Each structure stands twice: as C-alpha cells, then as structure tokens.
Short mmCIF file of C-alpha atoms in Angstrom, two decimals:
data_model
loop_
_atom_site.label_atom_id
_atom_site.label_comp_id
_atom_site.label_asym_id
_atom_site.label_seq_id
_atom_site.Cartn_x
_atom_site.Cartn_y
_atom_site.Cartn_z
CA UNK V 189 -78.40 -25.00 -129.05
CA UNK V 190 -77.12 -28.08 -130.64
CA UNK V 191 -73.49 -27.18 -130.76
CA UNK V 192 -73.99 -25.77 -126.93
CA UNK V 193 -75.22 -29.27 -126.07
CA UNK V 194 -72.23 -30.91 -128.27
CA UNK V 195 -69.94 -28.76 -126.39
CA UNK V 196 -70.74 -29.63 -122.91
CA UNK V 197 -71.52 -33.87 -123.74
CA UNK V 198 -67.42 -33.88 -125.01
CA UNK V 199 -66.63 -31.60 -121.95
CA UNK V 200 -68.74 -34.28 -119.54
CA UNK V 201 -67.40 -37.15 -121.25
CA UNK V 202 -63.17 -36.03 -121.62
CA UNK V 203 -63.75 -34.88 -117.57
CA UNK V 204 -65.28 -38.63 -117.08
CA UNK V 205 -62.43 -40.52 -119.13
CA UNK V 206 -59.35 -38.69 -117.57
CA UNK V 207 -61.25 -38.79 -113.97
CA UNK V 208 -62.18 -42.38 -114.30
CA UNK V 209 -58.98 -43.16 -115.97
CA UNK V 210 -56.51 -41.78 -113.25
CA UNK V 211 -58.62 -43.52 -110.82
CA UNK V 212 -58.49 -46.77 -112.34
CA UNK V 213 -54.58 -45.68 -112.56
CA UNK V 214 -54.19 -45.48 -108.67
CA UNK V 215 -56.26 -48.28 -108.03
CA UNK V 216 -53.84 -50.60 -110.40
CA UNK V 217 -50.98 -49.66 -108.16
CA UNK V 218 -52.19 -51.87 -105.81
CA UNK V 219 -54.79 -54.20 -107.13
CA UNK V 220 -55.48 -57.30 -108.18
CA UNK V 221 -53.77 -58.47 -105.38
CA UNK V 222 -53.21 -61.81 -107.69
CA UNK V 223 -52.88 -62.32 -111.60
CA UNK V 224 -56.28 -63.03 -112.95
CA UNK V 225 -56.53 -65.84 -115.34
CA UNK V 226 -59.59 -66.40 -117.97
CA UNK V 227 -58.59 -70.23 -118.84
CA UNK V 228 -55.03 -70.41 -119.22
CA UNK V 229 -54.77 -66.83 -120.45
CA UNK V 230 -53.11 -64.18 -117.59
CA UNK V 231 -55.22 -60.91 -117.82
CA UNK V 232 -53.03 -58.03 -118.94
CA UNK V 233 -51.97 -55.61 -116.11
CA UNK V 234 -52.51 -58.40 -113.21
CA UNK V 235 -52.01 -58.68 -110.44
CA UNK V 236 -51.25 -54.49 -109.88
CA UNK V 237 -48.42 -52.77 -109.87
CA UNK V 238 -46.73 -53.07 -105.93
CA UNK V 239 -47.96 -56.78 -105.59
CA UNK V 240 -46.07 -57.61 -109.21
CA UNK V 241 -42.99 -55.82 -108.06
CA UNK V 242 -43.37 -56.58 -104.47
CA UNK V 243 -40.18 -58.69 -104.21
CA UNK V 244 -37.76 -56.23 -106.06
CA UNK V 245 -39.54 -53.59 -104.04
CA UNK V 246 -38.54 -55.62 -101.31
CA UNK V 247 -34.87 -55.91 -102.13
CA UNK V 248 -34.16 -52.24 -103.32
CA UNK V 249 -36.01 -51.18 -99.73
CA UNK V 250 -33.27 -53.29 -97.89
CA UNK V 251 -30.28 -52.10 -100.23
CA UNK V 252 -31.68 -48.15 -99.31
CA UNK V 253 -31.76 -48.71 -95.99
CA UNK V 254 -29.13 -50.86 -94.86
CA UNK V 255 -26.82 -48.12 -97.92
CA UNK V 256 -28.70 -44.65 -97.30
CA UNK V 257 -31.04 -44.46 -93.61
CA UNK V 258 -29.30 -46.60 -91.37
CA UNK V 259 -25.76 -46.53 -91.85
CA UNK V 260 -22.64 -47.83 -89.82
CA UNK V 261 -21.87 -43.48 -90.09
CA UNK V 262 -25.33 -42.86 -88.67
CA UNK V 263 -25.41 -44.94 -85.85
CA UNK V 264 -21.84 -44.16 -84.43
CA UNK V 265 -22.90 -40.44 -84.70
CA UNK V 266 -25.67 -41.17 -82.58
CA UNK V 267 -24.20 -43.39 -79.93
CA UNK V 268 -21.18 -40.71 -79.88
CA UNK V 269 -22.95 -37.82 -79.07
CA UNK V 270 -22.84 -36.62 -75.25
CA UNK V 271 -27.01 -36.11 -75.24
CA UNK V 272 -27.68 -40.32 -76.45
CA UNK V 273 -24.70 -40.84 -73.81
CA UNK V 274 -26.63 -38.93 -70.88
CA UNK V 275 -30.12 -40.22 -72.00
CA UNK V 276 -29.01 -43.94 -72.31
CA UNK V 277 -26.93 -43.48 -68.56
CA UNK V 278 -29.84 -42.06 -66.56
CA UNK V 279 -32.26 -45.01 -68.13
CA UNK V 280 -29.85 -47.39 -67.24
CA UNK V 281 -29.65 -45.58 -64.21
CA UNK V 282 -33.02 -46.11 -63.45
CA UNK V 283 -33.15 -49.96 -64.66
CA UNK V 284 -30.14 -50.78 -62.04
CA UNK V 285 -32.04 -48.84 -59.46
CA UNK V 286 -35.47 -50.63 -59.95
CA UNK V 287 -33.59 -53.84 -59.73
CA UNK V 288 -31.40 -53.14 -56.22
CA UNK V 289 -35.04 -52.06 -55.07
CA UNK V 290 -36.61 -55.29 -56.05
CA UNK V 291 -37.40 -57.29 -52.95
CA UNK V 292 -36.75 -61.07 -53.66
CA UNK V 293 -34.47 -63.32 -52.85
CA UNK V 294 -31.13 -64.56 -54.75
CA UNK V 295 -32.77 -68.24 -55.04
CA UNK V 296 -35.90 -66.70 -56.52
CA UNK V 297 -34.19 -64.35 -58.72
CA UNK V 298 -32.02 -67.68 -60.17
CA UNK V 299 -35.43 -69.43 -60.19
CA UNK V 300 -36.59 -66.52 -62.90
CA UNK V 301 -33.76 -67.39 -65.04
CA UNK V 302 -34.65 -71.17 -64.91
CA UNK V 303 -31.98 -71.96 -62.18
CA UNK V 304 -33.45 -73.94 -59.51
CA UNK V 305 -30.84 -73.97 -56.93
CA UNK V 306 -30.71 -75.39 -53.92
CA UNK V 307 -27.91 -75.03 -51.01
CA UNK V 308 -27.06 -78.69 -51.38
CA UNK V 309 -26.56 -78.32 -54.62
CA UNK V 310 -23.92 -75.73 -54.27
CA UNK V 311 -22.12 -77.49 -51.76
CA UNK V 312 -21.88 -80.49 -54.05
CA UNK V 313 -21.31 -78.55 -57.26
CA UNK V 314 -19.04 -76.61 -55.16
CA UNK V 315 -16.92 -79.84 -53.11
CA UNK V 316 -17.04 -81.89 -56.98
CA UNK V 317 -15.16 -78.29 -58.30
CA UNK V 318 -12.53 -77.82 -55.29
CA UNK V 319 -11.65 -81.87 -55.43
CA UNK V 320 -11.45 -81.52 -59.15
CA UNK V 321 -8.83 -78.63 -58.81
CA UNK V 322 -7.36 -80.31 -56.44
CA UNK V 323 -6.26 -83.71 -58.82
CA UNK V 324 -5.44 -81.22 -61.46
CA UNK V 325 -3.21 -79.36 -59.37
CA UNK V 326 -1.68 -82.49 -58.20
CA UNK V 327 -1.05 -83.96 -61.53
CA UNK V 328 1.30 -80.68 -62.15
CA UNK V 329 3.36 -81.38 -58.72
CA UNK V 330 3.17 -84.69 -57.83
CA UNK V 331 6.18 -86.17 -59.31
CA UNK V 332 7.87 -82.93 -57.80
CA UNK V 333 10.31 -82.53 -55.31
CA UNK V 334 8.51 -80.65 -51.74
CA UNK V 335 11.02 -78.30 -52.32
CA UNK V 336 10.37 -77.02 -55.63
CA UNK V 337 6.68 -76.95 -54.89
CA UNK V 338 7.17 -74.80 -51.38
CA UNK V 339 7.82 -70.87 -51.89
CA UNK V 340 11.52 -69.63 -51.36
CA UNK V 341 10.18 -67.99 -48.01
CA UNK V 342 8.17 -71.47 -46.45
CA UNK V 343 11.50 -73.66 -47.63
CA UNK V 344 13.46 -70.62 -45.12
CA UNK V 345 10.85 -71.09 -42.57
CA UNK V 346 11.23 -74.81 -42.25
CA UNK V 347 15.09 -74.83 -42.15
CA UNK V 348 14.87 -71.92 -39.83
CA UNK V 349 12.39 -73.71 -37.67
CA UNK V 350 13.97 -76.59 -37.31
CA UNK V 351 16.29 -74.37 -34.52
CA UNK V 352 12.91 -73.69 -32.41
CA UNK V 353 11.91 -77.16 -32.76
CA UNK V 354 14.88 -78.06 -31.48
CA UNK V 355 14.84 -75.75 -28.46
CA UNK V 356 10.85 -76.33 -27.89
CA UNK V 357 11.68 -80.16 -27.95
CA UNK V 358 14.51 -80.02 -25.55
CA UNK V 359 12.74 -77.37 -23.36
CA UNK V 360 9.64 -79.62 -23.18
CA UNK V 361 11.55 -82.80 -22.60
CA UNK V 362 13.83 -81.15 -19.56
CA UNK V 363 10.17 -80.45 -18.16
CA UNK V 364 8.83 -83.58 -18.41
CA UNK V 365 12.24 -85.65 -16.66
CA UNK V 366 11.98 -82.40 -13.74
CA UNK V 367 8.19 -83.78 -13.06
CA UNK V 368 7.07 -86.33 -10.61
CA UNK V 369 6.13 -88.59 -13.30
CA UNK V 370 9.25 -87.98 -15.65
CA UNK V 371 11.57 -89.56 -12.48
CA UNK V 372 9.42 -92.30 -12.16
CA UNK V 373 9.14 -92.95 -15.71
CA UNK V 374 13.32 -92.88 -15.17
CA UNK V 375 12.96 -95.44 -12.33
CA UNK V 376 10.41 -97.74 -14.15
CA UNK V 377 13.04 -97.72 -17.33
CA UNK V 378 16.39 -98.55 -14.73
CA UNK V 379 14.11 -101.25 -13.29
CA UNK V 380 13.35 -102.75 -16.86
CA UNK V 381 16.28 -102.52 -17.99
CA UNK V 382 17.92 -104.02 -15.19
CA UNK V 383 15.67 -107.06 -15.14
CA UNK V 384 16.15 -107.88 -18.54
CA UNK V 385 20.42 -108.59 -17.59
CA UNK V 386 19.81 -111.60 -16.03
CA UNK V 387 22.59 -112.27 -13.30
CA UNK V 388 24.09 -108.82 -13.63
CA UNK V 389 21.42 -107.07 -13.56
CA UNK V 390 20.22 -108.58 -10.29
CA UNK V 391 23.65 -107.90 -8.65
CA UNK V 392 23.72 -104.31 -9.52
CA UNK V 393 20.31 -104.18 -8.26
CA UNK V 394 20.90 -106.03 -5.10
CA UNK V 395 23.46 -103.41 -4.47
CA UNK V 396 22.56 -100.01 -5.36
CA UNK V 397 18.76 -100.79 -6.27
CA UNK V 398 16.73 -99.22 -8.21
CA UNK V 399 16.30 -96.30 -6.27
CA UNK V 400 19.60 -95.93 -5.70
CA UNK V 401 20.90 -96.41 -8.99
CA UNK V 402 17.92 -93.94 -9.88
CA UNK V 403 19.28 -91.37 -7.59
CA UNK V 404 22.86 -91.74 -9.06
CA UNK V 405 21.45 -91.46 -13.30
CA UNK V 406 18.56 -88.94 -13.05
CA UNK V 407 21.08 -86.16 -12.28
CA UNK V 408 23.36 -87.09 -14.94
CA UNK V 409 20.34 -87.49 -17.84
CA UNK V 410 18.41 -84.29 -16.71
CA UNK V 411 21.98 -82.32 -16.95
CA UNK V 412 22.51 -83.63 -20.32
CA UNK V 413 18.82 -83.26 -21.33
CA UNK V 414 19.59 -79.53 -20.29
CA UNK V 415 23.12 -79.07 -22.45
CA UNK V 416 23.28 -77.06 -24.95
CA UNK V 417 25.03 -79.61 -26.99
CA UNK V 418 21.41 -81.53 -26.95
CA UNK V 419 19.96 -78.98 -28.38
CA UNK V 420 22.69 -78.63 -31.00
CA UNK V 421 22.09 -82.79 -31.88
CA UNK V 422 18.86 -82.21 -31.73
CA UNK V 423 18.63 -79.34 -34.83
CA UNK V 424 20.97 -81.66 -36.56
CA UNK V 425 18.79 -84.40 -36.80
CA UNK V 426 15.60 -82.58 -37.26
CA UNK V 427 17.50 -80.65 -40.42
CA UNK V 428 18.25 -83.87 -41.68
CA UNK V 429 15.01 -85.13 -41.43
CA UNK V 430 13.58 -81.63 -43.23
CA UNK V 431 15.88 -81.51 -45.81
CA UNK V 432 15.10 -85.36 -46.46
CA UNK V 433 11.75 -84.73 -45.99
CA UNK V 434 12.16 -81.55 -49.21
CA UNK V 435 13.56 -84.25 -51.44
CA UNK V 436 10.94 -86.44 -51.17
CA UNK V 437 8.42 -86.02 -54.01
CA UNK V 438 4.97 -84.48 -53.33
CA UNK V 439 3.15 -87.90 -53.84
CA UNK V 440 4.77 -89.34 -51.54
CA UNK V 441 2.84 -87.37 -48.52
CA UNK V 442 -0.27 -87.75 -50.62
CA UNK V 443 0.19 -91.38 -50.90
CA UNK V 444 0.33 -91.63 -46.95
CA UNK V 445 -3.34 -90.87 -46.76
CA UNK V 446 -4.75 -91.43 -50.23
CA UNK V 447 -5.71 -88.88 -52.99
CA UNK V 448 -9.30 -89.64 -53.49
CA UNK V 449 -9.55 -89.34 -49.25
CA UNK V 450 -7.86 -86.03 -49.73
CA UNK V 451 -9.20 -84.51 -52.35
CA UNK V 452 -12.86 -85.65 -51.01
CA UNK V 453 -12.47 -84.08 -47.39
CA UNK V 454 -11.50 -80.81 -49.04
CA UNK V 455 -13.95 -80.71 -51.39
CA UNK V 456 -16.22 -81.05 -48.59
CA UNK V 457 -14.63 -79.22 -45.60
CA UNK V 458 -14.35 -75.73 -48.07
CA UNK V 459 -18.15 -76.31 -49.37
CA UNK V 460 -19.46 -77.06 -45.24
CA UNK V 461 -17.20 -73.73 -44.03
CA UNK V 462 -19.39 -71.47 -46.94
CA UNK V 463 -23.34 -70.56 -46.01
CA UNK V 464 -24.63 -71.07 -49.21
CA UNK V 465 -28.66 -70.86 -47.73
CA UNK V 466 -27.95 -67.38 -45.84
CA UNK V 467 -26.89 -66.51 -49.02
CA UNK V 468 -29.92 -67.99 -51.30
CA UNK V 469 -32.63 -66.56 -48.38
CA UNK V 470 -30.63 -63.18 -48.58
CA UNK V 471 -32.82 -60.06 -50.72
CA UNK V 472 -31.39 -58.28 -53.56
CA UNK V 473 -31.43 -55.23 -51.60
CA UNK V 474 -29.48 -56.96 -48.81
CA UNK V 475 -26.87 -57.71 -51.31
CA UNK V 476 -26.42 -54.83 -52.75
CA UNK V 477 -27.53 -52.06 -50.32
CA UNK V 478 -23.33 -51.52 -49.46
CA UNK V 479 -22.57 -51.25 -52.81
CA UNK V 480 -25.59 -48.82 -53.97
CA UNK V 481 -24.01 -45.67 -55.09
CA UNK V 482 -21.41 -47.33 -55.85
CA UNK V 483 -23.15 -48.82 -58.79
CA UNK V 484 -25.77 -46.40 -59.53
CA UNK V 485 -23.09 -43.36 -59.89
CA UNK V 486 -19.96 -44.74 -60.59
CA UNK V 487 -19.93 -48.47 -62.40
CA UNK V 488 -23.24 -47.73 -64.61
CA UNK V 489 -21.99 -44.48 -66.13
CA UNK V 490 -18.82 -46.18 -66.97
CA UNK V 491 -20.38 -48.99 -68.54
CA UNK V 492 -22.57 -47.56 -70.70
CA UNK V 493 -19.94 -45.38 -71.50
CA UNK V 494 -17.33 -48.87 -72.07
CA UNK V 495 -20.35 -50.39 -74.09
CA UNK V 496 -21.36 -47.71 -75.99
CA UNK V 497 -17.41 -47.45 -77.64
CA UNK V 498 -17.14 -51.10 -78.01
CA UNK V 499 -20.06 -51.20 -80.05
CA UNK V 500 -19.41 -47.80 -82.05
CA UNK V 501 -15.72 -49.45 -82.72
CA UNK V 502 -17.96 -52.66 -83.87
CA UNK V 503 -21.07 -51.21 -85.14
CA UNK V 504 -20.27 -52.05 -88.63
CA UNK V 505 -19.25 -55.71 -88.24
CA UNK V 506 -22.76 -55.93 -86.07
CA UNK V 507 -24.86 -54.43 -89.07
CA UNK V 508 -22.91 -56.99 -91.46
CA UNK V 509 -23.63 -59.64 -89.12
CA UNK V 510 -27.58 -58.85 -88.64
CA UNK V 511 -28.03 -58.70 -92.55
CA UNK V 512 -30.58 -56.15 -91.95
CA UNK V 513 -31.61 -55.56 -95.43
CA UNK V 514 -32.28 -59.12 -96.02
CA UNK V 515 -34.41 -58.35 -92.52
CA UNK V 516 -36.44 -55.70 -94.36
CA UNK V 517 -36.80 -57.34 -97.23
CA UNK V 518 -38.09 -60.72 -95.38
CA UNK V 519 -40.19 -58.18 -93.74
CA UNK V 520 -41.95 -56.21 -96.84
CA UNK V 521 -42.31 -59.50 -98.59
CA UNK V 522 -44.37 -60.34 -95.71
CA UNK V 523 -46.35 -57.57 -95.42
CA UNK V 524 -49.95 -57.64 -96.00
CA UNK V 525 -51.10 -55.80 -99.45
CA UNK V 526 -54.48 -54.87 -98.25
CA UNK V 527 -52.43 -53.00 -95.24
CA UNK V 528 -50.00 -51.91 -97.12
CA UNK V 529 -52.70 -50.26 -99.67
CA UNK V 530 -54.67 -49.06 -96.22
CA UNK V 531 -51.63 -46.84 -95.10
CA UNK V 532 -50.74 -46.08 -98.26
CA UNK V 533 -54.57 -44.50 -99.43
CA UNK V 534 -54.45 -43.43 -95.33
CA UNK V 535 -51.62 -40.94 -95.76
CA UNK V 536 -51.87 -40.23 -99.31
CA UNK V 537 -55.97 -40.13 -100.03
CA UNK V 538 -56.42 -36.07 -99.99
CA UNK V 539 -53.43 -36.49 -103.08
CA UNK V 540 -55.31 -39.46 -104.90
CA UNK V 541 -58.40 -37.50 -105.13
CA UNK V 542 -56.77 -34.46 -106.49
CA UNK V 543 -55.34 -36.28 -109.04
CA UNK V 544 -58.03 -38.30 -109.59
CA UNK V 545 -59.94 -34.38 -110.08
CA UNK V 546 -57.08 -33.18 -111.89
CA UNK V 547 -57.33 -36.22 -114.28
CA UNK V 548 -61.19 -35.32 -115.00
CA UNK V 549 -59.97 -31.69 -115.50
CA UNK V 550 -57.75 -31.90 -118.25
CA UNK V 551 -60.10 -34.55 -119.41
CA UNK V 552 -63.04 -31.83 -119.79
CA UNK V 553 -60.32 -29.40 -121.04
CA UNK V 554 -59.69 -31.87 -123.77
CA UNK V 555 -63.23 -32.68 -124.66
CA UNK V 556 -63.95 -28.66 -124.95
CA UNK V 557 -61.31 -28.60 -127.36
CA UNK V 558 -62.20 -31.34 -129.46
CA UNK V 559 -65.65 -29.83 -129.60
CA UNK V 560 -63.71 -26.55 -130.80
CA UNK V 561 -61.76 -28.03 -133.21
CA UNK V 562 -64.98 -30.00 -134.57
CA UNK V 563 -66.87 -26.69 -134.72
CA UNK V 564 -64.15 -25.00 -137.06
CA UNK V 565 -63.44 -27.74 -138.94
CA UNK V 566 -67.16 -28.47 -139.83
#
C-alpha cells in the first residue's frame, strides 16, 4: 500500500510541476508587463518575454512586411489584374454617380472645401487676373513695332483695306456734297472764304455772288469728288498713314489712353460680360447632367484605368516614400500589451491549455518513473 501511495504522490506531484510549470511558461511570454525591482535589484525574467523584446519585435515585424507580405511585386499584381480593375471602376462608378446626383449648389459645394466665394469676388479676382495678363503681355510687345505684333493675315487686311476705305470715304463724301446740306455747306465755305479777301473778295462777290460763284464751283468739286483719281489719292494717303501707323511701336497707342486705364476697363469689362452668380446658384446636377454618361462610362473607366498604371509604374517609389515598416513598427511599439496578450490568449487559448495539459502529462509520466526507478533501486 505504501509504495501504491508513493507511486501516485510522484505521479500527482511531476503532473503538478510540468502543468504548473508550462503555465507559468505561457504566462511569462507576456507578463510582467514592467521589470520588477526589489531595491535596486531587477527581478530575473522581468518584465516577460514580448514586452522585453517588444521593440525588436517591432522592427523585424516592419522588415517582414514591408520585405515578405506587402511587396512592390504584390501590389502591382493586384492593381494589374482585370477583376481589381473592374471592381475599383464600378465603385468609382458609383462615387461619381452619387456625386452628379447630389443636389447643392457650386457655392455650397466650394463652401465644403472651405472656399467661401462670392460672385464679387470672382469678378475682382477675375478683372485683378485679366489686367495682370494684360501688363505682362504688354511688357513683351510694347517696345515693338504694330507690325511685328499683328498676324501676317491682319497686316494684309489693313493694307488691303485701306482700298475700301478709300472707296467708302469717297463714296460717302460724294453723298454728302449731292445733299441739301453738303451745297450749302459749299456756299457757307465760298462766302467765308470770300469775306476773308478783303477788297477782292468783295469785288468777286459783288459780281458773281455767292450764289453765283456757288453755282459755277459745286459742279466742278462734286465731279472731282466723284473721279476716280480721288479715290486713287485717297488710298495713297490712307496707305501712308497705315504703313506709318505699323512702324509705330505698340506703346505708342497705349500711351494715347494710358495703361493702367486700359488694363483696368478690361479687367473689368471681361469679369461684368461673365455670370459668375448663375453659375454659383447653379446645382451639381445642372452642371453636369449634359455631360453624365459621358463621365460615368467613358472618362471614369479611363481614369482609373490611367491611375491605376501610373501608380503600378510608381508603386515602389510610393512604398519607399511611406516608410511603411517604420509605420508598423511605430504602430506595434504602440500597441497595448494587455491587448496584445487578449488577442493573443483569444485565438490561441484552446492551444495554451493543451500544452499547459500536455506539460502536467509528461510531468506525471516522469514522476511514475521516478517512483519506478526508486522501487528497483531500493
């Protein structure tokens, strides 16, 4: 009976060590938390095992990730294949949809964005921009000739034109001496002139008189005012007058009214002539209701399509760039032990037991045969 009851206290007590010692084994993995001191002596085996190593768990994490899960390779396969490419177009479908459907206003959609725009303030931002353009443009061609600023085709307008101005003047001016008021104007210019030449003037006048003399001249101008040799003097002079006018610089015109006057009416004739609050009142939909399939079939797909290349052709420079495995490691150095030990026991508990059981097994195993070998030996 005595060697029965020796038998079974080693068997209890080798199932109790190697149960309570694998135990005490998976609790150490994770706990102390912190190193435990008594005075200025660190208890052995504290803090436990993960929180000790916690930072070069951190690092080699980051290193297997960033070198073995989620590789440059990995991703590119992924965005490359035709089932990500028709999964990512019909959600971005659906995103571009949502947001032509969305029924607010271009003003409040700016407002979301932090852009609190107002119609004056476009026309100002938009009369500041065209003036500024304008004196930049200006500063190129001002000290240039008109006629190396004006196109090849305007500079053949304006000599051609200078033939219809011609006719058009000559045309207009036989018109006016033909009317009522161009032979008195005639009459009124004889009488002037012949007052102004004293004793002459009164002779002649005394006998022809200013009707007379009238009647005798008016023929004689409106014939010549009809001549084609008129018309012929009067292109002359007005191609003189152009081609002076092409050699002048293009300052010169500006100077005539003033730069700043210039530039300011412009600025604010192009900002007046655009309806900026029609524009700001006007929906989303409204905007882009013509352009809806447009956008949803055609320029999505080919986007995500575009974007998807770019950034396979750039994926790796992006991963350098995001340093993700100094990411996870930042992130597992931050992670909380007592959740970390929570998911860990969560997943893994049915496992810890068994070899927690397993541990008092070989334990009792061991006790029987101490026991044995105590029997035979004595």
């Amino acid at each position: 009976m005595n060697t029965f009851l020796l038998l079974i206290m080693m068997v209890v007590i080798g199932a109790a060590i190697g149960g309570v010692t694998n135990s005490l084994a998976i609790k150490m993995l994770f706990r102390p938390y912190k190193a435990i001191y008594i005075g200025k002596l660190k208890l052995p085996f504290t803090p436990g095992l993960i929180p000790k190593r916690q930072e070069e768990l951190a690092k080699q994490l980051g290193r297997m990730v960033v070198e073995h899960l989620l590789t440059a390779d990995g991703l590119r396969r992924k965005l490359e294949r035709p089932v990500f490419q028709q999964q990512m177009t019909s959600w971005a479908q659906k995103e571009v949809e949502k947001l032509m459907d969305r029924e607010f206003t271009l003003h409040e959609l700016l407002k979301e964005f932090g852009m609190n725009v107002t119609a004056e303030d476009l026309e100002q931002n938009v009369a500041t921009w065209v003036e500024s353009r304008y004196h930049s443009v200006m500063d190129r061609y001002r000290e240039s000739p008109l006629e190396d600023v004006l196109s090849e085709e305007w500079r053949i307008k304006l000599v051609q034109g200078t033939g219809q101005a011609a006719a058009l003047i000559q045309n207009r001016t036989t018109e006016y001496f033909q009317s009522s008021e161009g032979r008195r104007k005639v009459t009124d210019l004889i009488e002037n002139y012949l007052d102004n030449q004293g004793f002459l003037g009164n002779m002649i006048s005394s006998f022809l008189g200013s009707d007379g003399l009238t009647e005798r001249l008016y023929p004689a101008i409106l014939k010549y005012a009809q001549k084609e040799e008129t018309r012929q003097w009067l292109e002359e002079m007005l191609s003189v007058e152009v081609e002076k006018m092409l050699k002048q610089p293009f300052g010169f015109y500006e100077e005539k009214v003033g730069s700043e006057l210039v530039g300011n009416i412009l600025g604010q004739t192009i900002a007046k002539s655009l309806p900026f609050e029609p524009w700001l009142e006007r929906t989303m939909k409204e905007w882009t209701n013509p352009y809806r399939e447009i956008v949803i079939e055609r320029l999505t797909p080919m986007l995500v399509e575009k974007f998807s290349h770019l950034l396979s052709e750039r994926i790796e420079g992006l991963m350098e760039s995001m340093h993700l495995s100094e990411i996870v490691q930042e992130e597992v150095q931050a992670f909380q032990l007592d959740r970390l030990e929570e998911m860990v026991l969560g997943i893994s508990r049915r496992e810890f037991k068994m070899i927690t059981y397993l541990g008092a097994l070989l334990g009792g195993a061991i006790g029987l045969l101490q026991g044995l070998l105590v029997l035979f030996l004595g």
